[in-house]
């Protein structure tokens, strides 16, 4: 029993919107240039003007199927508190998030393979809600039992702060990008410790 490379889509409605999913399956690399997901529609053999209508009907059908078969997801905290992005930035930089996730203006290629295991934080807020991010960082296994992301044992306040900074990174509302520390020296780009 090998682990499947793609995400579990059984609770897709709790995480994503139909519009985002349609954009994603239409051209995954336009959304996330480093994705492993192949492009199924609008390839060289299906990119003519005559193919466009059929492509869109098929994309709409896949999206409709996924959402019609989505299971309910009950958030652990139905109305999570709003967080503080400054505290969230400190947490992201100190509890280990940047060991697996790229954040700020850094690309996955610049970060290297050790820090690209998790989803790039600059994109997460553009595809999901604050409530979902809060639920995820509070306890990833609550949404996806088989996830590799560890439970960081955050308090609700800390989860709110991390959710706030994740959403703000995606919306480009963070004045200063997250500090990236060297994994061995623990120093930032200017030689300072954080």
Coordinates of N, CA and C in Angstrom, one line a residue:
X1 N 0.8 -1.2 0.0 CA 0.0 0.0 0.0 C 0.9 1.3 0.0
X2 N 1.1 1.8 -1.2 CA 1.9 3.0 -1.3 C 1.0 4.2 -1.0
X3 N 1.6 5.2 -0.4 CA 0.9 6.5 -0.2 C 0.6 7.2 -1.5
X4 N -0.5 7.7 -1.7 CA -0.9 8.4 -2.9 C -0.2 9.8 -2.9
X5 N 0.3 10.2 -4.1 CA 1.0 11.5 -4.1 C 0.1 12.7 -4.0
X6 N -1.1 12.6 -4.5 CA -2.0 13.8 -4.5 C -2.7 13.9 -3.1
X7 N -3.3 15.1 -2.9 CA -4.1 15.3 -1.7 C -5.4 14.5 -1.6
X8 N -5.9 14.3 -0.4 CA -7.1 13.7 -0.2 C -8.2 14.7 -0.6
X9 N -9.1 14.3 -1.5 CA -10.1 15.3 -2.0 C -11.5 15.0 -1.4
X10 N -11.6 14.1 -0.4 CA -12.9 13.8 0.1 C -13.6 14.9 0.9
X11 N -12.9 15.9 1.3 CA -13.5 17.0 2.0 C -13.2 18.3 1.3
X12 N -13.1 18.3 0.0 CA -12.7 19.4 -0.8 C -13.5 20.7 -0.5
X13 N -14.8 20.5 -0.3 CA -15.7 21.7 -0.1 C -15.3 22.5 1.1
X14 N -14.7 21.9 2.1 CA -14.3 22.6 3.3 C -13.1 23.5 3.1
X15 N -12.3 23.1 2.1 CA -11.0 23.8 1.9 C -11.0 24.7 0.7
X16 N -11.6 24.4 -0.4 CA -11.5 25.1 -1.7 C -12.8 25.6 -2.2
X17 N -12.8 26.5 -3.2 CA -14.0 26.9 -3.9 C -14.0 26.2 -5.3
X18 N -15.2 26.0 -5.8 CA -15.3 25.5 -7.2 C -14.5 26.3 -8.2
X19 N -14.5 27.6 -8.1 CA -13.7 28.4 -9.1 C -12.2 28.1 -9.0
X20 N -11.7 28.0 -7.8 CA -10.3 27.8 -7.6 C -9.9 26.4 -8.2
X21 N -10.8 25.4 -7.9 CA -10.5 24.1 -8.4 C -10.5 24.0 -9.9
X22 N -11.5 24.7 -10.5 CA -11.5 24.8 -12.0 C -10.3 25.4 -12.6
X23 N -9.8 26.5 -12.0 CA -8.6 27.1 -12.4 C -7.4 26.2 -12.3
X24 N -7.4 25.5 -11.1 CA -6.3 24.5 -10.9 C -6.2 23.4 -11.9
X25 N -7.4 22.7 -12.1 CA -7.3 21.6 -13.0 C -7.2 22.0 -14.5
X26 N -7.6 23.3 -14.8 CA -7.5 23.8 -16.1 C -6.0 23.9 -16.5
X27 N -5.2 24.4 -15.6 CA -3.8 24.6 -15.8 C -3.0 24.7 -14.5
X28 N -2.7 23.5 -13.9 CA -2.1 23.5 -12.6 C -0.8 24.4 -12.4
X29 N 0.0 24.4 -13.5 CA 1.3 25.1 -13.4 C 1.1 26.6 -13.4
X30 N 0.0 27.1 -13.9 CA -0.3 28.5 -13.9 C -0.6 29.0 -12.5
X31 N -1.1 28.0 -11.7 CA -1.4 28.3 -10.3 C -0.2 28.1 -9.4
X32 N 0.5 27.0 -9.7 CA 1.7 26.6 -8.9 C 2.7 26.0 -9.8
X33 N 3.7 26.9 -10.3 CA 4.6 26.4 -11.3 C 5.4 25.2 -11.0
X34 N 5.6 24.8 -9.7 CA 6.4 23.7 -9.4 C 5.6 22.4 -9.1
X35 N 4.3 22.4 -9.4 CA 3.5 21.3 -9.1 C 3.8 20.0 -9.9
X36 N 3.5 18.9 -9.3 CA 3.7 17.6 -10.0 C 2.5 17.2 -10.8
X37 N 1.4 17.9 -10.5 CA 0.1 17.6 -11.2 C 0.2 17.9 -12.7
X38 N -0.2 16.9 -13.5 CA -0.1 17.1 -14.9 C -1.2 17.9 -15.4
X39 N -1.0 18.6 -16.5 CA -2.1 19.3 -17.2 C -2.9 18.3 -18.1
X40 N -4.2 18.2 -17.9 CA -5.0 17.2 -18.6 C -5.7 17.9 -19.8
X41 N -6.2 19.1 -19.6 CA -6.9 19.8 -20.7 C -6.0 20.9 -21.3
X42 N -6.4 21.3 -22.5 CA -5.6 22.3 -23.2 C -4.2 21.9 -23.5
X43 N -4.0 20.7 -23.8 CA -2.6 20.2 -24.3 C -2.5 20.4 -25.8
X44 N -1.4 20.1 -26.3 CA -1.2 20.3 -27.8 C -2.3 19.6 -28.6
X45 N -2.8 18.5 -28.1 CA -3.8 17.8 -28.9 C -5.3 18.2 -28.6
X46 N -5.4 19.1 -27.6 CA -6.8 19.6 -27.3 C -6.8 21.1 -27.0
X47 N -6.1 21.8 -27.8 CA -6.0 23.3 -27.6 C -6.6 24.1 -28.7
X48 N -7.2 23.5 -29.6 CA -7.8 24.3 -30.7 C -9.1 25.0 -30.2
X49 N -9.6 25.9 -31.0 CA -10.8 26.7 -30.6 C -12.0 25.7 -30.5
X50 N -12.0 24.7 -31.4 CA -13.1 23.7 -31.3 C -13.1 22.9 -30.0
X51 N -11.9 22.7 -29.5 CA -11.7 21.9 -28.3 C -12.1 22.6 -27.0
X52 N -12.1 24.0 -27.0 CA -12.3 24.8 -25.8 C -13.6 24.5 -25.2
X53 N -14.7 24.4 -25.9 CA -16.0 24.2 -25.3 C -16.0 22.8 -24.6
X54 N -15.5 21.8 -25.3 CA -15.5 20.5 -24.7 C -14.6 20.5 -23.4
X55 N -13.5 21.1 -23.5 CA -12.6 21.2 -22.3 C -13.3 21.8 -21.1
X56 N -14.0 22.9 -21.4 CA -14.6 23.6 -20.3 C -15.8 22.8 -19.7
X57 N -16.5 22.1 -20.6 CA -17.6 21.2 -20.1 C -17.0 20.1 -19.2
X58 N -15.9 19.5 -19.7 CA -15.3 18.4 -18.9 C -14.7 18.9 -17.6
X59 N -14.1 20.1 -17.6 CA -13.6 20.7 -16.3 C -14.7 21.0 -15.4
X60 N -15.8 21.6 -15.9 CA -17.0 21.8 -15.0 C -17.6 20.5 -14.5
X61 N -17.6 19.5 -15.3 CA -18.1 18.2 -14.8 C -17.2 17.6 -13.7
X62 N -15.9 17.7 -13.8 CA -15.0 17.2 -12.8 C -15.2 18.0 -11.5
X63 N -15.3 19.3 -11.6 CA -15.5 20.1 -10.4 C -16.8 19.8 -9.8
X64 N -17.9 19.7 -10.6 CA -19.2 19.3 -10.0 C -19.2 18.0 -9.3
X65 N -18.5 17.0 -9.9 CA -18.4 15.7 -9.3 C -17.7 15.8 -7.9
X66 N -16.5 16.4 -7.9 CA -15.8 16.5 -6.7 C -16.6 17.2 -5.5
X67 N -17.3 18.3 -5.9 CA -18.1 19.0 -4.8 C -19.3 18.2 -4.5
X68 N -20.0 17.5 -5.4 CA -21.2 16.8 -5.1 C -20.8 15.6 -4.2
X69 N -19.6 15.1 -4.3 CA -19.2 13.9 -3.4 C -18.4 14.3 -2.3
X70 N -18.2 15.6 -2.0 CA -17.4 16.0 -0.9 C -18.1 15.7 0.5
X71 N -17.3 15.2 1.4 CA -17.9 14.9 2.7 C -17.8 16.1 3.6
X72 N -18.7 16.1 4.6 CA -18.7 17.3 5.5 C -17.5 17.3 6.3
X73 N -17.0 18.5 6.7 CA -15.9 18.6 7.6 C -16.4 19.6 8.7
X74 N -16.3 19.1 9.9 CA -16.7 20.0 11.0 C -15.4 20.6 11.7
X75 N -15.4 21.9 11.6 CA -14.2 22.6 12.2 C -14.2 22.3 13.7
X76 N -13.0 22.2 14.2 CA -12.8 21.9 15.7 C -13.3 23.2 16.5
X77 N -13.1 24.3 15.9 CA -13.5 25.6 16.5 C -14.3 26.3 15.4
X78 N -15.7 26.3 15.5 CA -16.5 26.8 14.5 C -16.3 28.3 14.1
X79 N -16.1 29.1 15.1 CA -15.8 30.5 14.9 C -14.5 30.9 15.5
X80 N -13.4 30.6 14.8 CA -12.1 30.8 15.5 C -11.8 32.3 15.7
X81 N -11.1 32.6 16.8 CA -10.7 34.0 17.0 C -9.8 34.6 15.9
X82 N -9.9 35.9 15.7 CA -9.0 36.5 14.7 C -7.6 36.6 15.4
X83 N -6.6 36.5 14.5 CA -5.2 36.5 15.0 C -4.5 37.8 14.8
X84 N -3.2 37.9 15.2 CA -2.4 39.0 15.1 C -1.2 38.6 14.2
X85 N -1.1 39.2 13.1 CA -0.1 38.8 12.1 C 1.4 39.0 12.6
X86 N 1.6 40.0 13.4 CA 3.0 40.2 14.0 C 3.4 39.0 14.8
X87 N 2.4 38.6 15.7 CA 2.7 37.4 16.5 C 2.8 36.1 15.6
X88 N 2.0 36.1 14.6 CA 2.0 34.9 13.7 C 3.4 34.8 13.0
X89 N 3.9 36.0 12.6 CA 5.2 35.9 11.9 C 6.3 35.4 12.9
X90 N 6.3 35.8 14.1 CA 7.2 35.3 15.1 C 7.1 33.8 15.3
X91 N 5.8 33.3 15.3 CA 5.6 31.9 15.5 C 6.1 31.1 14.3
X92 N 5.8 31.6 13.1 CA 6.2 30.9 11.8 C 7.7 30.8 11.8
X93 N 8.4 31.9 12.2 CA 9.8 31.9 12.2 C 10.5 31.1 13.3
X94 N 9.7 30.7 14.4 CA 10.3 30.1 15.5 C 9.9 28.6 15.8
X95 N 8.7 28.2 15.4 CA 8.2 26.9 15.7 C 8.6 25.8 14.7
X96 N 9.2 26.2 13.6 CA 9.7 25.2 12.7 C 9.0 25.2 11.3
X97 N 8.0 26.1 11.1 CA 7.3 26.1 9.8 C 8.2 26.2 8.6
X98 N 9.2 27.0 8.7 CA 10.1 27.3 7.6 C 11.1 26.2 7.3
X99 N 11.0 25.1 8.1 CA 11.8 23.9 7.8 C 11.2 23.2 6.6
X100 N 9.9 23.3 6.4 CA 9.2 22.6 5.3 C 8.5 23.5 4.4
X101 N 8.3 24.7 4.7 CA 7.5 25.6 3.9 C 8.3 26.8 3.4
X102 N 8.1 27.2 2.2 CA 8.6 28.5 1.6 C 7.6 29.6 1.9
X103 N 8.1 30.8 2.3 CA 7.3 31.9 2.6 C 7.9 33.2 2.0
X104 N 7.1 34.2 2.0 CA 7.6 35.5 1.5 C 7.8 35.4 0.0
X105 N 8.9 36.1 -0.5 CA 9.2 36.2 -1.9 C 10.1 35.1 -2.4
X106 N 10.5 34.2 -1.5 CA 11.4 33.1 -1.9 C 10.7 32.1 -2.8
X107 N 11.3 31.7 -3.9 CA 10.7 30.6 -4.7 C 11.1 29.3 -4.2
X108 N 10.4 28.2 -4.6 CA 10.7 26.9 -4.2 C 12.1 26.5 -4.7
X109 N 12.5 27.0 -5.8 CA 13.9 26.7 -6.4 C 14.9 27.3 -5.5
X110 N 14.7 28.5 -5.1 CA 15.7 29.2 -4.2 C 15.8 28.5 -2.8
X111 N 14.7 28.0 -2.4 CA 14.7 27.3 -1.0 C 15.4 26.0 -1.1
X112 N 15.3 25.3 -2.2 CA 15.9 23.9 -2.3 C 14.9 22.9 -1.8
X113 N 15.3 21.6 -2.0 CA 14.4 20.5 -1.7 C 14.1 20.3 -0.2
X114 N 14.9 20.7 0.7 CA 14.6 20.5 2.1 C 13.5 21.4 2.6
X115 N 13.3 22.5 2.0 CA 12.2 23.4 2.5 C 11.0 23.5 1.6
X116 N 10.9 22.5 0.7 CA 9.7 22.6 -0.2 C 8.8 21.4 0.0
X117 N 8.9 20.7 1.1 CA 8.1 19.6 1.4 C 6.6 20.0 1.6
X118 N 6.4 21.1 2.3 CA 5.1 21.6 2.5 C 4.6 22.6 1.5
X119 N 3.3 22.9 1.5 CA 2.7 23.9 0.6 C 3.4 25.2 0.8
X120 N 3.7 25.9 -0.3 CA 4.2 27.3 -0.2 C 3.2 28.2 0.5
X121 N 3.7 28.9 1.5 CA 2.8 29.7 2.3 C 2.3 30.9 1.5
X122 N 3.0 31.4 0.5 CA 2.5 32.5 -0.2 C 1.2 32.2 -1.0
X123 N 0.9 31.0 -1.2 CA -0.3 30.7 -2.0 C -1.5 30.2 -1.2
X124 N -1.3 29.8 0.1 CA -2.4 29.1 0.8 C -3.6 30.0 1.0
X125 N -3.4 31.3 1.3 CA -4.5 32.2 1.5 C -5.3 32.5 0.3
X126 N -4.8 32.2 -0.9 CA -5.5 32.5 -2.1 C -6.5 31.4 -2.5
X127 N -6.3 30.3 -1.8 CA -7.2 29.1 -2.2 C -8.1 28.6 -1.1
X128 N -8.0 29.1 0.1 CA -8.8 28.6 1.1 C -9.2 29.8 2.1
X129 N -9.9 29.4 3.2 CA -10.4 30.4 4.1 C -9.5 30.5 5.4
X130 N -9.7 31.6 6.1 CA -9.1 31.7 7.4 C -9.5 30.6 8.3
X131 N -10.7 30.2 8.3 CA -11.2 29.2 9.2 C -10.5 27.8 8.9
X132 N -10.3 27.5 7.6 CA -9.7 26.3 7.3 C -8.2 26.3 7.7
X133 N -7.5 27.4 7.5 CA -6.1 27.5 7.9 C -6.0 27.4 9.4
X134 N -6.9 28.1 10.1 CA -6.8 28.0 11.6 C -7.0 26.5 12.0
X135 N -8.0 25.8 11.4 CA -8.2 24.4 11.8 C -7.0 23.6 11.5
X136 N -6.4 23.8 10.3 CA -5.2 23.1 9.9 C -4.0 23.3 10.8
X137 N -3.6 24.5 11.1 CA -2.4 24.7 11.9 C -2.7 24.3 13.3
X138 N -3.9 24.4 13.8 CA -4.3 24.0 15.1 C -4.1 22.5 15.3
X139 N -4.5 21.7 14.3 CA -4.3 20.3 14.4 C -4.5 19.7 13.0
X140 N -3.4 19.5 12.2 CA -3.5 19.0 10.8 C -4.2 17.7 10.7
X141 N -4.1 16.8 11.7 CA -4.7 15.5 11.6 C -6.2 15.6 11.7
X142 N -6.7 16.7 12.2 CA -8.2 16.8 12.3 C -8.8 16.9 10.9
X143 N -8.1 17.4 10.0 CA -8.6 17.5 8.6 C -8.1 16.3 7.8
X144 N -6.9 15.9 8.0 CA -6.3 14.8 7.2 C -5.5 13.9 8.1
X145 N -6.0 12.8 8.4 CA -5.4 11.9 9.4 C -4.0 11.4 8.9
X146 N -3.8 11.3 7.6 CA -2.5 10.7 7.1 C -1.5 11.8 6.8
X147 N -1.7 13.0 7.1 CA -0.8 14.1 6.7 C 0.6 13.9 7.4
X148 N 1.6 14.4 6.7 CA 3.0 14.4 7.3 C 3.2 15.6 8.2
X149 N 2.3 16.6 8.0 CA 2.5 17.8 8.9 C 2.3 17.5 10.3
X150 N 3.2 17.8 11.2 CA 3.1 17.5 12.6 C 2.1 18.4 13.3
X151 N 1.5 17.9 14.4 CA 0.7 18.8 15.2 C 1.7 19.6 16.1
X152 N 1.7 20.9 15.9 CA 2.6 21.8 16.6 C 2.2 22.1 18.0
X153 N 1.0 21.6 18.4 CA 0.4 21.8 19.7 C 0.3 23.3 20.0
X154 N -0.3 24.0 19.0 CA -0.5 25.4 19.2 C -1.8 25.7 20.0
X155 N -1.7 26.7 20.8 CA -3.0 27.1 21.5 C -3.9 27.7 20.4
X156 N -5.2 28.0 20.8 CA -6.1 28.6 19.8 C -5.6 30.0 19.4
X157 N -5.0 30.7 20.3 CA -4.5 32.1 20.1 C -3.3 32.0 19.1
X158 N -2.4 31.0 19.3 CA -1.3 30.8 18.4 C -1.7 30.4 17.0
X159 N -2.7 29.5 17.0 CA -3.2 29.0 15.7 C -3.9 30.2 14.9
X160 N -4.6 31.1 15.7 CA -5.2 32.3 15.0 C -4.1 33.2 14.5
X161 N -3.0 33.4 15.2 CA -1.9 34.2 14.8 C -1.3 33.7 13.5
X162 N -1.0 32.4 13.5 CA -0.4 31.7 12.3 C -1.4 31.8 11.1
X163 N -2.7 31.6 11.4 CA -3.7 31.7 10.3 C -3.7 33.1 9.7
X164 N -3.6 34.1 10.6 CA -3.7 35.4 10.1 C -2.5 35.8 9.2
X165 N -1.3 35.4 9.6 CA -0.1 35.7 8.8 C -0.1 34.9 7.5
X166 N -0.6 33.7 7.5 CA -0.7 32.9 6.3 C -1.6 33.5 5.2
X167 N -2.7 34.0 5.7 CA -3.7 34.7 4.8 C -3.1 36.0 4.3
X168 N -2.4 36.7 5.2 CA -1.9 38.0 4.8 C -0.7 37.9 3.8
X169 N 0.1 36.8 3.9 CA 1.2 36.6 3.0 C 0.6 36.4 1.6
X170 N -0.4 35.6 1.5 CA -1.1 35.3 0.2 C -1.7 36.6 -0.4
X171 N -2.2 37.5 0.4 CA -2.8 38.7 0.0 C -1.8 39.8 -0.2
X172 N -0.6 39.5 0.0 CA 0.5 40.6 0.0 C 0.3 41.7 0.9
X173 N -0.2 41.4 2.1 CA -0.5 42.4 3.1 C 0.6 42.5 4.2
X174 N 1.7 41.8 4.0 CA 2.7 41.7 5.0 C 3.8 42.7 4.5
X175 N 4.1 43.7 5.4 CA 5.1 44.7 5.0 C 6.5 44.1 4.9
X176 N 6.9 43.2 5.8 CA 8.2 42.7 5.7 C 8.1 41.2 5.5
X177 N 8.7 40.6 4.5 CA 8.6 39.2 4.3 C 9.3 38.4 5.5
X178 N 8.9 37.2 5.6 CA 9.4 36.4 6.7 C 10.9 36.3 6.6
X179 N 11.6 36.3 7.7 CA 13.0 36.1 7.7 C 13.3 34.6 7.4
X180 N 14.2 34.3 6.6 CA 14.6 33.0 6.2 C 16.0 32.7 6.9
X181 N 16.0 31.7 7.8 CA 17.2 31.4 8.5 C 17.9 30.2 7.8
X182 N 19.2 30.3 7.8 CA 20.0 29.2 7.2 C 19.8 28.0 8.1
X183 N 19.5 26.8 7.5 CA 19.2 25.6 8.3 C 20.3 25.1 9.2
X184 N 21.6 25.4 8.9 CA 22.7 25.0 9.7 C 23.1 26.0 10.7
X185 N 23.3 27.3 10.3 CA 23.9 28.3 11.1 C 22.8 29.0 12.0
X186 N 21.6 29.0 11.5 CA 20.5 29.7 12.2 C 20.6 31.2 12.0
X187 N 21.4 31.7 11.0 CA 21.5 33.1 10.8 C 20.6 33.5 9.6
X188 N 20.2 34.8 9.7 CA 19.5 35.3 8.6 C 20.4 35.8 7.4
X189 N 19.8 36.4 6.4 CA 20.7 36.8 5.2 C 21.7 37.8 5.6
X190 N 21.6 38.5 6.7 CA 22.5 39.5 7.1 C 23.4 39.1 8.2
X191 N 23.4 37.8 8.5 CA 24.3 37.3 9.6 C 23.8 37.4 11.0
X192 N 22.5 37.9 11.1 CA 22.0 38.0 12.5 C 21.2 36.8 12.9
X193 N 21.1 36.6 14.2 CA 20.3 35.5 14.8 C 18.9 36.1 15.0
X194 N 17.9 35.2 14.9 CA 16.5 35.7 15.1 C 16.0 35.1 16.4

